[in-house]
Amino acid sequence: MPDAIAVQITQAVTAHIQAAVTAGSLSQTIILERSYADWHLELAAADGTEAGTEPERPRVDVVLVTTAQETELIARRAIGYSVQVDVAIRQRLGQEMQDSDTGRVDVTKVDELMYLTQQINELCIPQRLTGLTDAVWESTRILVSPLVKHLRELRQFTSVLRLTFRMPKAVS
Amino acid sequence: MTSRADAHFARVYDHEALAFGSLVRIKRAGVLGEEVRAVVADSGDTVADETGVVLTRATNRSYEIAAADYTVRDEEVEPRAGDLIYETINLVDAVFEVMPPSPVEPAWQRLESDGVRWLVHAKRVR
């Protein structure tokens, strides 16, 4: 059974990022996973192996935006799919990254994760996706980077990119 | 000097902690303290909404701890963000980190003007 266009694109985005990880093109190693966001990342799980220590790697989730898929007729026998995919980068920062008196987070680590976000952002612009060259990148929006609420409340770096791809499909 | 009212409530608190309290240990700068009794004042989960797609969930817990019990290296100290509270819940070891429940609320506060006991807010990290 073939995969739906939306699934193919989400898989291809994941593979595209994984290829960059394998090639060592990113500034940090990451934990990469595709899902439907049918779960919550527990703050406890976002922490490192020992409570209060810095996690080893940022977590990158590739998630299909389930409410924003569009189709249009682009030819007599072809329709175009527009699919949005969110890429969320999250890492809980260690206690040593926060001033215990003022509660302020050390900017150095945040800067590093900002750069990782930029790298992942630029991965898909304006290239075709590895393994799915029919999908054409249309736009990327950095929805948030970083989410200040999480820095303040959870000492967690969070950034989210929203990629939009278009892909034609022949219909009989 | 502790007021008579606070001293009275401190005795009430001692009874409450003995009857309903949980045993917790406080850790700061790698030093884990002795077990003390704390009353779990509140608990619940909050889901931090990011973009409506991916979510992070934090389990909140608040502790009422006698000021005399909040010690590091046997010295009474004020709570502070980053302190770890170890508690066993239903036979499962859990670790909570002292953190403000929201940006506009403090991570800890005195329950009485004389500071007989602390109300400490924490989020589960292990």
Short mmCIF file of C-alpha atoms in Angstrom, two decimals:
data_model
loop_
_atom_site.label_atom_id
_atom_site.label_comp_id
_atom_site.label_asym_id
_atom_site.label_seq_id
_atom_site.Cartn_x
_atom_site.Cartn_y
_atom_site.Cartn_z
CA MET A 1 0.00 0.00 0.00
CA PRO A 2 1.51 3.35 -0.97
CA ASP A 3 1.95 6.11 1.58
CA ALA A 4 -0.19 9.22 1.46
CA ILE A 5 1.47 12.32 -0.01
CA ALA A 6 1.54 13.98 3.42
CA VAL A 7 3.24 10.94 4.92
CA GLN A 8 5.75 10.76 2.08
CA ILE A 9 6.71 14.40 2.59
CA THR A 10 7.04 14.04 6.35
CA GLN A 11 9.17 10.92 5.91
CA ALA A 12 11.31 12.72 3.34
CA VAL A 13 11.86 15.72 5.65
CA THR A 14 12.96 13.32 8.39
CA ALA A 15 15.30 11.51 6.00
CA HIS A 16 16.66 14.84 4.75
CA ILE A 17 17.57 15.94 8.28
CA GLN A 18 18.93 12.47 9.08
CA ALA A 19 21.19 12.67 6.02
CA ALA A 20 22.64 15.92 7.36
CA VAL A 21 23.19 14.31 10.77
CA THR A 22 24.94 11.33 9.15
CA ALA A 23 27.09 13.63 7.02
CA GLY A 24 28.05 15.61 10.13
CA SER A 25 26.71 18.83 8.65
CA LEU A 26 24.96 19.94 11.82
CA SER A 27 26.77 21.62 14.69
CA GLN A 28 25.31 19.13 17.18
CA THR A 29 24.19 15.52 17.19
CA ILE A 30 20.45 15.20 17.73
CA ILE A 31 17.73 12.72 18.60
CA LEU A 32 15.44 12.70 15.55
CA GLU A 33 11.95 11.25 15.49
CA ARG A 34 8.87 11.51 13.27
CA SER A 35 5.48 11.36 14.93
CA TYR A 36 1.93 12.67 14.82
CA ALA A 37 2.43 14.58 18.07
CA ASP A 38 -0.03 12.25 19.74
CA TRP A 39 1.98 12.46 22.94
CA HIS A 40 3.52 14.97 25.33
CA LEU A 41 7.20 15.28 25.99
CA GLU A 42 7.48 14.85 29.73
CA LEU A 43 9.71 17.44 31.26
CA ALA A 44 11.27 14.59 33.22
CA ALA A 45 12.14 12.81 29.97
CA ALA A 46 13.58 15.96 28.48
CA ASP A 47 16.17 16.04 31.22
CA GLY A 48 19.50 14.28 31.21
CA THR A 49 20.48 10.97 32.70
CA GLU A 50 20.94 12.56 36.11
CA ALA A 51 18.45 15.10 37.37
CA GLY A 52 19.74 18.58 36.97
CA THR A 53 22.40 17.72 34.42
CA GLU A 54 22.48 18.81 30.85
CA PRO A 55 20.98 16.37 28.37
CA GLU A 56 23.42 15.02 25.86
CA ARG A 57 21.54 15.88 22.69
CA PRO A 58 18.71 18.13 21.56
CA ARG A 59 15.54 16.41 20.51
CA VAL A 60 14.15 17.15 17.05
CA ASP A 61 10.58 16.09 16.27
CA VAL A 62 9.20 16.09 12.75
CA VAL A 63 5.42 16.36 12.87
CA LEU A 64 2.80 16.61 10.16
CA VAL A 65 0.52 19.61 10.66
CA THR A 66 -2.70 17.68 10.49
CA THR A 67 -5.01 20.67 10.11
CA ALA A 68 -3.31 22.48 7.25
CA GLN A 69 -3.27 20.21 4.22
CA GLU A 70 -4.65 21.69 1.01
CA THR A 71 -5.24 20.38 -2.47
CA GLU A 72 -5.92 22.12 -5.74
CA LEU A 73 -6.49 21.08 -9.32
CA ILE A 74 -3.32 21.97 -11.23
CA ALA A 75 -4.11 20.23 -14.56
CA ARG A 76 -6.83 18.14 -16.09
CA ARG A 77 -5.44 14.99 -14.57
CA ALA A 78 -3.28 16.28 -11.76
CA ILE A 79 -3.84 17.69 -8.34
CA GLY A 80 -1.36 19.57 -6.20
CA TYR A 81 -0.97 18.83 -2.51
CA SER A 82 0.23 21.48 -0.11
CA VAL A 83 1.53 19.94 3.08
CA GLN A 84 2.90 21.62 6.18
CA VAL A 85 5.41 19.97 8.47
CA ASP A 86 6.56 21.23 11.86
CA VAL A 87 10.11 20.65 13.01
CA ALA A 88 10.44 21.18 16.76
CA ILE A 89 13.83 21.45 18.43
CA ARG A 90 13.80 20.99 22.18
CA GLN A 91 16.44 20.64 24.84
CA ARG A 92 16.18 21.05 28.58
CA LEU A 93 19.13 23.02 29.85
CA GLY A 94 21.18 21.91 32.82
CA GLN A 95 20.99 23.63 36.19
CA GLU A 96 24.42 25.14 35.67
CA MET A 97 22.94 27.12 32.77
CA GLN A 98 20.73 29.13 35.13
CA ASP A 99 21.68 31.71 37.72
CA SER A 100 20.06 30.44 40.91
CA ASP A 101 19.63 33.96 42.30
CA THR A 102 18.21 35.75 39.29
CA GLY A 103 16.76 32.76 37.43
CA ARG A 104 18.34 33.99 34.19
CA VAL A 105 19.51 31.41 31.68
CA ASP A 106 23.05 31.49 30.30
CA VAL A 107 22.82 32.79 26.75
CA THR A 108 25.73 30.71 25.41
CA LYS A 109 23.84 27.42 25.24
CA VAL A 110 20.75 29.15 23.89
CA ASP A 111 22.91 30.71 21.18
CA GLU A 112 24.19 27.26 20.18
CA LEU A 113 20.65 25.95 19.84
CA MET A 114 19.63 29.03 17.89
CA TYR A 115 22.38 28.17 15.42
CA LEU A 116 21.20 24.56 15.21
CA THR A 117 17.70 25.87 14.46
CA GLN A 118 19.10 28.04 11.69
CA GLN A 119 21.03 25.09 10.24
CA ILE A 120 17.94 22.89 10.14
CA ASN A 121 15.98 25.78 8.67
CA GLU A 122 18.49 26.20 5.85
CA LEU A 123 18.66 22.46 5.16
CA CYS A 124 15.42 22.53 3.22
CA ILE A 125 15.89 25.86 1.45
CA PRO A 126 15.72 25.76 -1.53
CA GLN A 127 16.69 22.17 -2.16
CA ARG A 128 14.56 19.24 -3.21
CA LEU A 129 14.12 16.63 -0.52
CA THR A 130 16.43 13.64 -0.54
CA GLY A 131 14.47 10.68 -1.84
CA LEU A 132 11.40 12.71 -2.83
CA THR A 133 12.38 15.08 -5.58
CA ASP A 134 8.77 15.63 -6.64
CA ALA A 135 8.15 17.61 -3.49
CA VAL A 136 8.92 21.28 -3.98
CA TRP A 137 9.79 23.47 -1.04
CA GLU A 138 7.51 26.46 -0.90
CA SER A 139 8.20 28.28 2.34
CA THR A 140 9.55 28.06 5.85
CA ARG A 141 8.30 30.04 8.81
CA ILE A 142 10.16 30.08 12.07
CA LEU A 143 7.12 30.01 14.33
CA VAL A 144 9.13 30.57 17.47
CA SER A 145 12.83 30.51 18.32
CA PRO A 146 13.28 30.34 21.20
CA LEU A 147 10.01 30.09 23.11
CA VAL A 148 10.66 32.46 26.01
CA LYS A 149 7.87 30.95 28.12
CA HIS A 150 9.73 27.64 28.17
CA LEU A 151 13.05 29.27 28.99
CA ARG A 152 11.42 31.02 31.94
CA GLU A 153 9.18 28.27 33.24
CA LEU A 154 10.88 25.02 32.26
CA ARG A 155 14.49 26.01 31.52
CA GLN A 156 13.94 24.38 28.18
CA PHE A 157 14.96 25.61 24.75
CA THR A 158 12.14 25.23 22.25
CA SER A 159 12.02 26.34 18.65
CA VAL A 160 9.57 25.37 15.94
CA LEU A 161 9.91 25.64 12.16
CA ARG A 162 6.94 25.20 9.85
CA LEU A 163 7.88 23.96 6.38
CA THR A 164 5.47 23.96 3.47
CA PHE A 165 5.93 21.66 0.48
CA ARG A 166 3.92 21.23 -2.68
CA MET A 167 3.70 17.97 -4.54
CA PRO A 168 1.75 17.07 -7.67
CA LYS A 169 -0.11 13.82 -8.06
CA ALA A 170 -1.56 12.39 -11.24
CA VAL A 171 -5.15 11.24 -11.03
CA SER A 172 -6.99 9.06 -13.48
CA MET B 1 10.82 35.99 67.43
CA THR B 2 7.98 33.73 66.40
CA SER B 3 4.54 35.06 67.25
CA ARG B 4 2.19 33.04 69.47
CA ALA B 5 -0.16 32.56 66.55
CA ASP B 6 2.59 31.22 64.32
CA ALA B 7 3.88 28.99 67.09
CA HIS B 8 0.36 27.63 67.49
CA PHE B 9 0.04 26.98 63.76
CA ALA B 10 3.49 25.42 63.72
CA ARG B 11 2.25 22.83 66.21
CA VAL B 12 -0.82 22.23 64.07
CA TYR B 13 1.44 21.89 61.05
CA ASP B 14 3.61 19.34 62.88
CA HIS B 15 0.55 17.21 63.54
CA GLU B 16 -0.62 17.60 59.95
CA ALA B 17 2.78 16.63 58.56
CA LEU B 18 2.97 13.64 60.86
CA ALA B 19 -0.47 12.44 59.80
CA PHE B 20 -0.53 13.30 56.12
CA GLY B 21 2.99 14.30 55.20
CA SER B 22 5.39 12.61 52.83
CA LEU B 23 9.02 11.91 53.52
CA VAL B 24 11.27 13.96 51.27
CA ARG B 25 14.96 14.71 50.99
CA ILE B 26 16.42 17.99 49.80
CA LYS B 27 19.48 18.12 47.60
CA ARG B 28 21.56 21.17 46.85
CA ALA B 29 24.99 21.36 45.22
CA GLY B 30 25.27 17.58 45.24
CA VAL B 31 24.54 17.25 48.96
CA LEU B 32 21.50 15.11 49.79
CA GLY B 33 19.93 15.87 53.14
CA GLU B 34 18.18 13.69 55.70
CA GLU B 35 14.54 12.70 55.32
CA VAL B 36 12.07 15.33 56.51
CA ARG B 37 8.29 15.47 56.50
CA ALA B 38 6.49 17.73 54.05
CA VAL B 39 2.83 18.20 53.26
CA VAL B 40 2.10 17.99 49.58
CA ALA B 41 -0.03 21.06 49.20
CA ASP B 42 -0.98 20.74 45.59
CA SER B 43 -0.18 18.74 42.53
CA GLY B 44 -1.22 18.61 38.93
CA ASP B 45 0.00 18.58 35.39
CA THR B 46 0.44 21.56 33.16
CA VAL B 47 0.86 21.26 29.45
CA ALA B 48 2.91 24.00 27.92
CA ASP B 49 1.37 24.82 24.59
CA GLU B 50 4.01 25.64 22.02
CA THR B 51 2.42 25.98 18.61
CA GLY B 52 -0.56 23.73 19.05
CA VAL B 53 1.32 20.80 17.55
CA VAL B 54 4.10 19.60 19.82
CA LEU B 55 3.64 19.79 23.57
CA THR B 56 5.75 19.57 26.69
CA ARG B 57 4.11 18.44 29.92
CA ALA B 58 5.35 19.34 33.37
CA THR B 59 4.11 17.70 36.55
CA ASN B 60 3.80 20.30 39.29
CA ARG B 61 4.02 19.65 42.99
CA SER B 62 4.04 21.98 45.95
CA TYR B 63 5.46 21.21 49.37
CA GLU B 64 4.86 22.75 52.74
CA ILE B 65 8.07 22.24 54.65
CA ALA B 66 8.93 23.51 58.12
CA ALA B 67 11.67 26.12 57.89
CA ALA B 68 13.63 24.21 60.52
CA ASP B 69 13.56 21.15 58.27
CA TYR B 70 14.78 22.91 55.15
CA THR B 71 18.46 22.38 55.72
CA VAL B 72 21.64 21.90 53.74
CA ARG B 73 24.59 20.39 55.61
CA ASP B 74 22.49 20.65 58.78
CA GLU B 75 22.16 24.40 58.33
CA GLU B 76 18.76 26.03 57.93
CA VAL B 77 18.56 27.74 54.54
CA GLU B 78 16.02 29.48 52.36
CA PRO B 79 14.78 27.43 49.41
CA ARG B 80 16.04 28.48 46.03
CA ALA B 81 15.40 27.64 42.40
CA GLY B 82 17.35 24.57 41.39
CA ASP B 83 17.05 22.73 44.71
CA LEU B 84 16.04 19.11 44.15
CA ILE B 85 13.38 17.37 46.25
CA TYR B 86 13.49 13.58 46.30
CA GLU B 87 10.24 11.81 47.07
CA THR B 88 8.98 8.27 46.69
CA ILE B 89 5.47 8.21 45.23
CA ASN B 90 3.69 4.87 45.12
CA LEU B 91 7.03 3.09 45.44
CA VAL B 92 8.48 5.07 42.53
CA ASP B 93 11.42 7.34 43.19
CA ALA B 94 10.79 10.81 41.81
CA VAL B 95 12.83 13.98 41.73
CA PHE B 96 11.30 17.46 41.66
CA GLU B 97 13.19 20.64 40.97
CA VAL B 98 12.25 23.88 42.69
CA MET B 99 10.94 26.15 39.94
CA PRO B 100 8.36 28.92 39.78
CA PRO B 101 4.93 27.67 38.69
CA SER B 102 4.64 30.61 36.29
CA PRO B 103 6.75 33.62 35.32
CA VAL B 104 4.81 35.87 37.67
CA GLU B 105 4.91 33.64 40.73
CA PRO B 106 7.83 32.93 43.05
CA ALA B 107 9.35 29.45 43.34
CA TRP B 108 8.87 29.60 47.09
CA GLN B 109 7.24 31.79 49.68
CA ARG B 110 6.72 32.02 53.41
CA LEU B 111 3.44 30.70 54.65
CA GLU B 112 3.61 32.91 57.72
CA SER B 113 5.22 36.25 58.27
CA ASP B 114 7.79 34.70 60.58
CA GLY B 115 8.65 31.96 58.14
CA VAL B 116 7.71 28.98 60.29
CA ARG B 117 7.28 26.99 57.12
CA TRP B 118 7.86 27.36 53.42
CA LEU B 119 5.57 26.74 50.49
CA VAL B 120 7.89 25.43 47.79
CA HIS B 121 6.80 24.93 44.17
CA ALA B 122 8.53 22.29 42.08
CA LYS B 123 8.30 20.43 38.79
CA ARG B 124 9.16 16.80 38.24
CA VAL B 125 12.46 16.30 36.45
CA ARG B 126 13.03 12.57 37.05
#
